[in-house]
Amino acid sequence: MKNINETYPKYPSVCNCMNIRRASRAVTQFYDDVLKPCGLTVAQLSLLRHIEVIKQTTISELAKMMRIDRTTLNRNLKPMVDAGLIVINLGKDSRIREVRLTASGKDAVVKGWELWGEAQASLKEYMGEEDITKLVQLLSKLEALVP
């Protein structure tokens, strides 16, 4: 991985939350940069992958699965509807909205997933097997703070 220093040249914050947020932003930017050729962000790819895996779902089920609130999910879905990557239809009940991928959405996932694999491999190479395993364990522990 070119242009990566072993550590960031600034001192960490005394606030653990701030350090985690900084790291999260850096990792997100890294993945977004790798995904640029497919036109998706890592958040959009994640959303499309969730829809792909479950084929068709409601907005409520998708929000629960992704652990985000419905308002945020709706805001994130709109640009993908506009881009023709997903469609949202009325469900059995007029209050229910069902989400599914379009053919263009499926193509975008294929392209994005390949680039995502490159980002994953690069991050694993950078961090090393032992550190990446420990990182995943620690992140799972942190996520458990709010079940």
Coordinates of N, CA and C in Angstrom, one line a residue:
M1 N 0.8 -1.2 0.0 CA 0.0 0.0 0.0 C 0.9 1.2 0.0
K2 N 0.8 2.0 -1.0 CA 1.6 3.2 -1.2 C 1.0 4.3 -0.3
N3 N 1.9 5.2 0.0 CA 1.6 6.5 0.8 C 0.9 6.3 2.1
I4 N 1.2 5.2 2.8 CA 0.7 4.9 4.1 C 1.8 4.9 5.1
N5 N 1.7 5.7 6.1 CA 2.7 5.7 7.2 C 2.3 4.7 8.2
E6 N 3.2 4.2 9.0 CA 2.9 3.3 10.1 C 1.9 3.9 11.1
T7 N 2.1 5.1 11.4 CA 1.1 5.8 12.3 C 0.9 7.2 11.8
Y8 N -0.3 7.7 12.1 CA -0.6 9.1 11.7 C 0.3 10.1 12.5
P9 N 0.8 11.1 11.8 CA 1.7 12.0 12.5 C 1.2 12.9 13.6
K10 N -0.1 12.8 13.9 CA -0.6 13.6 15.0 C -0.8 12.7 16.3
Y11 N -0.9 13.4 17.4 CA -1.0 12.6 18.6 C -2.5 12.2 18.8
P12 N -2.7 11.0 19.4 CA -4.1 10.6 19.6 C -4.8 11.5 20.6
S13 N -6.1 11.6 20.6 CA -6.9 12.4 21.5 C -6.9 11.6 22.9
V14 N -7.2 12.4 23.9 CA -7.4 11.7 25.2 C -8.8 11.1 25.2
C15 N -9.6 11.4 24.3 CA -11.0 10.9 24.2 C -11.0 9.7 23.3
N16 N -11.4 8.5 23.9 CA -11.4 7.3 23.1 C -12.4 7.4 21.9
C17 N -13.6 8.0 22.2 CA -14.6 8.2 21.2 C -14.0 8.9 19.9
M18 N -13.3 10.0 20.2 CA -12.7 10.8 19.1 C -11.7 10.0 18.3
N19 N -10.9 9.2 19.0 CA -9.9 8.3 18.3 C -10.6 7.3 17.4
I20 N -11.7 6.7 17.9 CA -12.5 5.8 17.1 C -13.1 6.4 15.9
R21 N -13.7 7.6 16.1 CA -14.3 8.4 15.0 C -13.3 8.8 13.9
R22 N -12.1 9.2 14.4 CA -11.1 9.6 13.4 C -10.7 8.3 12.6
A23 N -10.5 7.2 13.3 CA -10.1 6.0 12.5 C -11.2 5.6 11.6
S24 N -12.5 5.7 12.0 CA -13.6 5.3 11.2 C -13.6 6.1 9.9
R25 N -13.4 7.4 10.1 CA -13.5 8.3 8.9 C -12.3 8.0 8.0
A26 N -11.1 7.7 8.5 CA -10.0 7.3 7.7 C -10.2 6.1 6.9
V27 N -10.8 5.1 7.5 CA -11.0 3.8 6.9 C -12.1 4.0 5.8
T28 N -13.2 4.7 6.2 CA -14.3 5.0 5.2 C -13.7 5.7 4.0
Q29 N -12.9 6.7 4.2 CA -12.3 7.4 3.1 C -11.4 6.5 2.2
F30 N -10.7 5.6 2.9 CA -9.8 4.7 2.1 C -10.7 3.8 1.2
Y31 N -11.7 3.2 1.8 CA -12.6 2.3 1.0 C -13.3 3.1 -0.1
D32 N -13.8 4.3 0.2 CA -14.4 5.1 -0.8 C -13.5 5.5 -2.0
D33 N -12.2 5.7 -1.7 CA -11.2 6.0 -2.7 C -11.0 4.8 -3.6
V34 N -11.0 3.6 -3.0 CA -10.8 2.4 -3.8 C -12.0 2.1 -4.7
L35 N -13.2 2.4 -4.1 CA -14.5 2.1 -4.8 C -14.8 3.2 -5.9
K36 N -14.1 4.3 -6.0 CA -14.4 5.4 -6.9 C -14.7 4.9 -8.3
P37 N -13.9 4.0 -8.9 CA -14.2 3.6 -10.3 C -15.6 3.0 -10.5
C38 N -16.2 2.5 -9.5 CA -17.6 1.9 -9.7 C -18.7 2.9 -9.4
G39 N -18.3 4.1 -8.9 CA -19.3 5.1 -8.6 C -20.1 5.0 -7.3
L40 N -19.7 4.1 -6.4 CA -20.4 3.8 -5.2 C -19.4 4.2 -4.0
T41 N -20.1 4.6 -2.9 CA -19.3 4.7 -1.6 C -19.4 3.4 -0.9
V42 N -18.6 3.2 0.1 CA -18.7 1.9 0.9 C -20.0 1.8 1.6
A43 N -20.6 2.9 2.0 CA -21.9 2.8 2.6 C -23.0 2.4 1.6
Q44 N -22.9 2.9 0.4 CA -23.9 2.5 -0.6 C -23.7 1.1 -1.0
L45 N -22.5 0.6 -1.2 CA -22.2 -0.8 -1.5 C -22.7 -1.7 -0.4
S46 N -22.5 -1.3 0.8 CA -23.0 -2.1 1.9 C -24.5 -2.2 1.9
L47 N -25.2 -1.2 1.6 CA -26.7 -1.2 1.5 C -27.1 -2.0 0.3
L48 N -26.5 -1.9 -0.8 CA -26.8 -2.7 -2.0 C -26.6 -4.2 -1.7
R49 N -25.5 -4.5 -1.0 CA -25.1 -5.9 -0.7 C -26.2 -6.5 0.3
H50 N -26.6 -5.7 1.2 CA -27.7 -6.2 2.1 C -28.9 -6.6 1.3
I51 N -29.3 -5.7 0.4 CA -30.5 -5.9 -0.4 C -30.3 -7.2 -1.3
E52 N -29.1 -7.3 -1.8 CA -28.8 -8.4 -2.7 C -28.9 -9.7 -2.0
V53 N -28.4 -9.8 -0.8 CA -28.4 -11.0 0.0 C -29.8 -11.5 0.4
I54 N -30.6 -10.5 0.7 CA -32.0 -10.9 1.1 C -33.0 -10.8 0.0
K55 N -32.6 -10.5 -1.2 CA -33.4 -10.4 -2.4 C -34.4 -9.3 -2.4
Q56 N -35.4 -9.3 -1.5 CA -36.4 -8.3 -1.4 C -36.8 -8.1 0.1
T57 N -36.8 -6.9 0.5 CA -37.1 -6.7 1.9 C -37.9 -5.4 2.1
T58 N -38.4 -5.2 3.3 CA -39.0 -4.0 3.6 C -38.0 -3.0 4.2
I59 N -38.3 -1.7 4.1 CA -37.4 -0.7 4.7 C -37.2 -0.9 6.1
S60 N -38.2 -1.3 6.9 CA -38.0 -1.5 8.3 C -37.1 -2.7 8.6
E61 N -37.3 -3.8 7.8 CA -36.4 -5.0 8.0 C -35.0 -4.6 7.7
L62 N -34.8 -3.9 6.6 CA -33.4 -3.5 6.2 C -32.8 -2.6 7.2
A63 N -33.5 -1.7 7.8 CA -33.0 -0.8 8.8 C -32.5 -1.6 10.0
K64 N -33.4 -2.5 10.4 CA -33.0 -3.4 11.6 C -31.8 -4.2 11.3
M65 N -31.7 -4.8 10.1 CA -30.6 -5.7 9.8 C -29.3 -4.9 9.8
M66 N -29.4 -3.6 9.2 CA -28.2 -2.8 9.1 C -27.8 -2.0 10.4
R67 N -28.8 -2.1 11.4 CA -28.6 -1.3 12.6 C -28.5 0.2 12.4
I68 N -29.4 0.7 11.5 CA -29.5 2.1 11.3 C -31.0 2.5 11.4
D69 N -31.2 3.8 11.7 CA -32.6 4.1 11.9 C -33.3 4.3 10.5
R70 N -34.6 4.2 10.4 CA -35.3 4.3 9.1 C -35.1 5.6 8.4
T71 N -35.0 6.7 9.2 CA -34.8 8.0 8.6 C -33.5 8.1 7.8
T72 N -32.4 7.6 8.4 CA -31.1 7.6 7.8 C -31.2 6.7 6.6
L73 N -31.8 5.5 6.7 CA -31.9 4.6 5.6 C -32.7 5.2 4.4
N74 N -33.8 5.8 4.7 CA -34.6 6.5 3.6 C -33.8 7.5 2.9
R75 N -33.0 8.3 3.7 CA -32.1 9.3 3.1 C -31.1 8.7 2.2
N76 N -30.5 7.5 2.6 CA -29.5 6.9 1.8 C -30.1 6.1 0.6
L77 N -31.3 5.7 0.7 CA -31.9 5.0 -0.4 C -32.3 5.9 -1.6
K78 N -32.7 7.2 -1.3 CA -33.1 8.1 -2.4 C -32.1 8.2 -3.6
P79 N -30.8 8.5 -3.3 CA -29.9 8.6 -4.5 C -29.8 7.3 -5.3
M80 N -30.0 6.2 -4.6 CA -29.9 4.9 -5.3 C -31.1 4.6 -6.1
V81 N -32.3 5.1 -5.7 CA -33.5 5.0 -6.5 C -33.3 5.9 -7.7
D82 N -32.8 7.2 -7.5 CA -32.6 8.1 -8.5 C -31.7 7.6 -9.6
A83 N -30.7 6.8 -9.1 CA -29.7 6.3 -10.1 C -30.1 5.0 -10.7
G84 N -31.3 4.5 -10.4 CA -31.8 3.3 -11.0 C -31.2 2.0 -10.4
L85 N -30.6 2.1 -9.3 CA -30.0 0.9 -8.7 C -30.9 0.0 -7.9
I86 N -32.0 0.7 -7.3 CA -33.0 0.0 -6.6 C -34.3 0.5 -6.9
V87 N -35.4 -0.3 -6.6 CA -36.7 0.2 -6.7 C -37.4 0.0 -5.4
I88 N -38.3 0.9 -5.0 CA -39.1 0.8 -3.8 C -40.6 0.7 -4.2
N89 N -41.2 -0.4 -3.9 CA -42.6 -0.6 -4.2 C -43.5 -0.7 -3.0
L90 N -44.8 -0.4 -3.2 CA -45.7 -0.6 -2.1 C -45.8 -2.1 -1.7
G91 N -45.9 -2.4 -0.4 CA -46.0 -3.8 0.0 C -47.5 -4.2 0.0
K92 N -47.7 -5.3 0.8 CA -49.1 -5.8 0.9 C -50.0 -4.8 1.6
D93 N -49.4 -4.0 2.5 CA -50.1 -3.0 3.2 C -49.5 -1.7 2.7
S94 N -50.4 -0.7 2.5 CA -49.9 0.6 2.0 C -48.9 1.3 2.8
R95 N -48.7 0.9 4.1 CA -47.7 1.5 4.9 C -46.3 0.9 4.7
I96 N -46.3 -0.2 4.1 CA -45.1 -1.0 3.9 C -44.4 -0.7 2.5
R97 N -43.1 -0.5 2.5 CA -42.4 -0.3 1.3 C -41.4 -1.4 1.2
E98 N -41.3 -2.0 0.0 CA -40.4 -3.1 -0.3 C -39.3 -2.6 -1.2
V99 N -38.1 -3.1 -0.9 CA -36.9 -2.6 -1.6 C -36.3 -3.8 -2.4
R100 N -35.9 -3.6 -3.6 CA -35.2 -4.6 -4.3 C -34.2 -4.0 -5.3
L101 N -33.2 -4.8 -5.7 CA -32.2 -4.3 -6.7 C -32.8 -4.4 -8.1
T102 N -32.3 -3.4 -8.9 CA -32.6 -3.5 -10.3 C -31.4 -4.2 -11.0
A103 N -31.5 -4.4 -12.3 CA -30.4 -5.1 -13.0 C -29.2 -4.2 -12.9
S104 N -29.4 -2.9 -13.0 CA -28.2 -1.9 -12.9 C -27.6 -2.0 -11.5
G105 N -28.5 -2.2 -10.5 CA -28.0 -2.3 -9.1 C -27.2 -3.6 -8.9
K106 N -27.6 -4.7 -9.6 CA -26.9 -5.9 -9.5 C -25.5 -5.8 -10.1
D107 N -25.5 -5.1 -11.3 CA -24.2 -4.9 -12.0 C -23.3 -4.0 -11.1
A108 N -23.8 -3.0 -10.5 CA -23.0 -2.1 -9.6 C -22.4 -2.9 -8.4
V109 N -23.2 -3.8 -7.9 CA -22.7 -4.6 -6.8 C -21.6 -5.5 -7.2
V110 N -21.7 -6.1 -8.4 CA -20.6 -7.0 -8.9 C -19.3 -6.2 -9.0
K111 N -19.4 -5.0 -9.6 CA -18.2 -4.2 -9.8 C -17.7 -3.7 -8.5
G112 N -18.6 -3.2 -7.6 CA -18.2 -2.7 -6.3 C -17.6 -3.7 -5.5
W113 N -18.1 -5.0 -5.5 CA -17.7 -6.0 -4.6 C -16.2 -6.4 -5.0
E114 N -15.9 -6.4 -6.3 CA -14.5 -6.7 -6.7 C -13.6 -5.7 -6.1
L115 N -13.9 -4.4 -6.2 CA -13.0 -3.3 -5.7 C -13.0 -3.4 -4.2
W116 N -14.1 -3.7 -3.5 CA -14.2 -3.9 -2.1 C -13.2 -5.0 -1.7
G117 N -13.1 -6.0 -2.4 CA -12.1 -7.1 -2.1 C -10.7 -6.6 -2.2
E118 N -10.4 -5.7 -3.1 CA -9.1 -5.1 -3.2 C -8.8 -4.3 -1.9
A119 N -9.8 -3.5 -1.5 CA -9.6 -2.7 -0.3 C -9.4 -3.5 0.9
Q120 N -10.2 -4.6 1.0 CA -10.1 -5.5 2.1 C -8.7 -6.1 2.2
A121 N -8.2 -6.6 1.1 CA -6.9 -7.2 1.0 C -5.8 -6.2 1.4
S122 N -5.9 -5.0 0.9 CA -4.9 -3.9 1.2 C -4.9 -3.6 2.7
L123 N -6.1 -3.5 3.3 CA -6.2 -3.2 4.7 C -5.6 -4.3 5.5
K124 N -5.9 -5.5 5.1 CA -5.3 -6.7 5.8 C -3.8 -6.8 5.7
E125 N -3.3 -6.4 4.5 CA -1.9 -6.4 4.3 C -1.2 -5.3 5.2
Y126 N -1.8 -4.2 5.2 CA -1.3 -3.0 6.0 C -1.4 -3.3 7.5
M127 N -2.5 -3.9 8.0 CA -2.6 -4.2 9.4 C -1.9 -5.4 9.9
G128 N -1.9 -6.4 9.0 CA -1.3 -7.7 9.4 C -2.4 -8.6 9.9
E129 N -2.3 -9.9 9.8 CA -3.3 -10.9 10.2 C -3.7 -10.8 11.7
E130 N -2.7 -10.7 12.5 CA -2.9 -10.7 13.9 C -3.7 -9.4 14.4
D131 N -3.2 -8.3 13.9 CA -3.9 -7.0 14.2 C -5.3 -6.9 13.7
I132 N -5.5 -7.4 12.5 CA -6.9 -7.2 11.9 C -7.8 -8.1 12.7
T133 N -7.4 -9.3 13.1 CA -8.2 -10.2 13.9 C -8.5 -9.6 15.2
K134 N -7.6 -9.0 15.9 CA -7.8 -8.3 17.1 C -8.7 -7.1 17.0
L135 N -8.5 -6.4 15.9 CA -9.4 -5.2 15.6 C -10.8 -5.6 15.5
V136 N -11.1 -6.7 14.7 CA -12.5 -7.1 14.6 C -13.1 -7.5 15.9
Q137 N -12.3 -8.2 16.7 CA -12.8 -8.6 18.1 C -13.1 -7.3 18.9
L138 N -12.2 -6.3 18.9 CA -12.4 -5.1 19.7 C -13.6 -4.3 19.2
L139 N -13.8 -4.3 17.9 CA -14.9 -3.5 17.3 C -16.2 -4.2 17.7
S140 N -16.2 -5.5 17.7 CA -17.4 -6.3 18.1 C -17.8 -6.0 19.5
K141 N -16.7 -5.9 20.3 CA -16.9 -5.6 21.8 C -17.5 -4.2 21.9
L142 N -17.0 -3.3 21.2 CA -17.5 -1.9 21.3 C -18.9 -1.8 20.8
E143 N -19.2 -2.5 19.7 CA -20.6 -2.5 19.2 C -21.6 -3.0 20.2
A144 N -21.2 -4.0 21.0 CA -22.0 -4.6 22.0 C -22.4 -3.6 23.1
L145 N -21.8 -2.4 23.1 CA -22.2 -1.4 24.1 C -23.6 -1.0 24.0
V146 N -24.1 -1.1 22.8 CA -25.5 -0.8 22.5 C -26.1 -1.9 21.7
P147 N -26.7 -2.9 22.4 CA -27.3 -4.1 21.7 C -28.4 -3.8 20.8

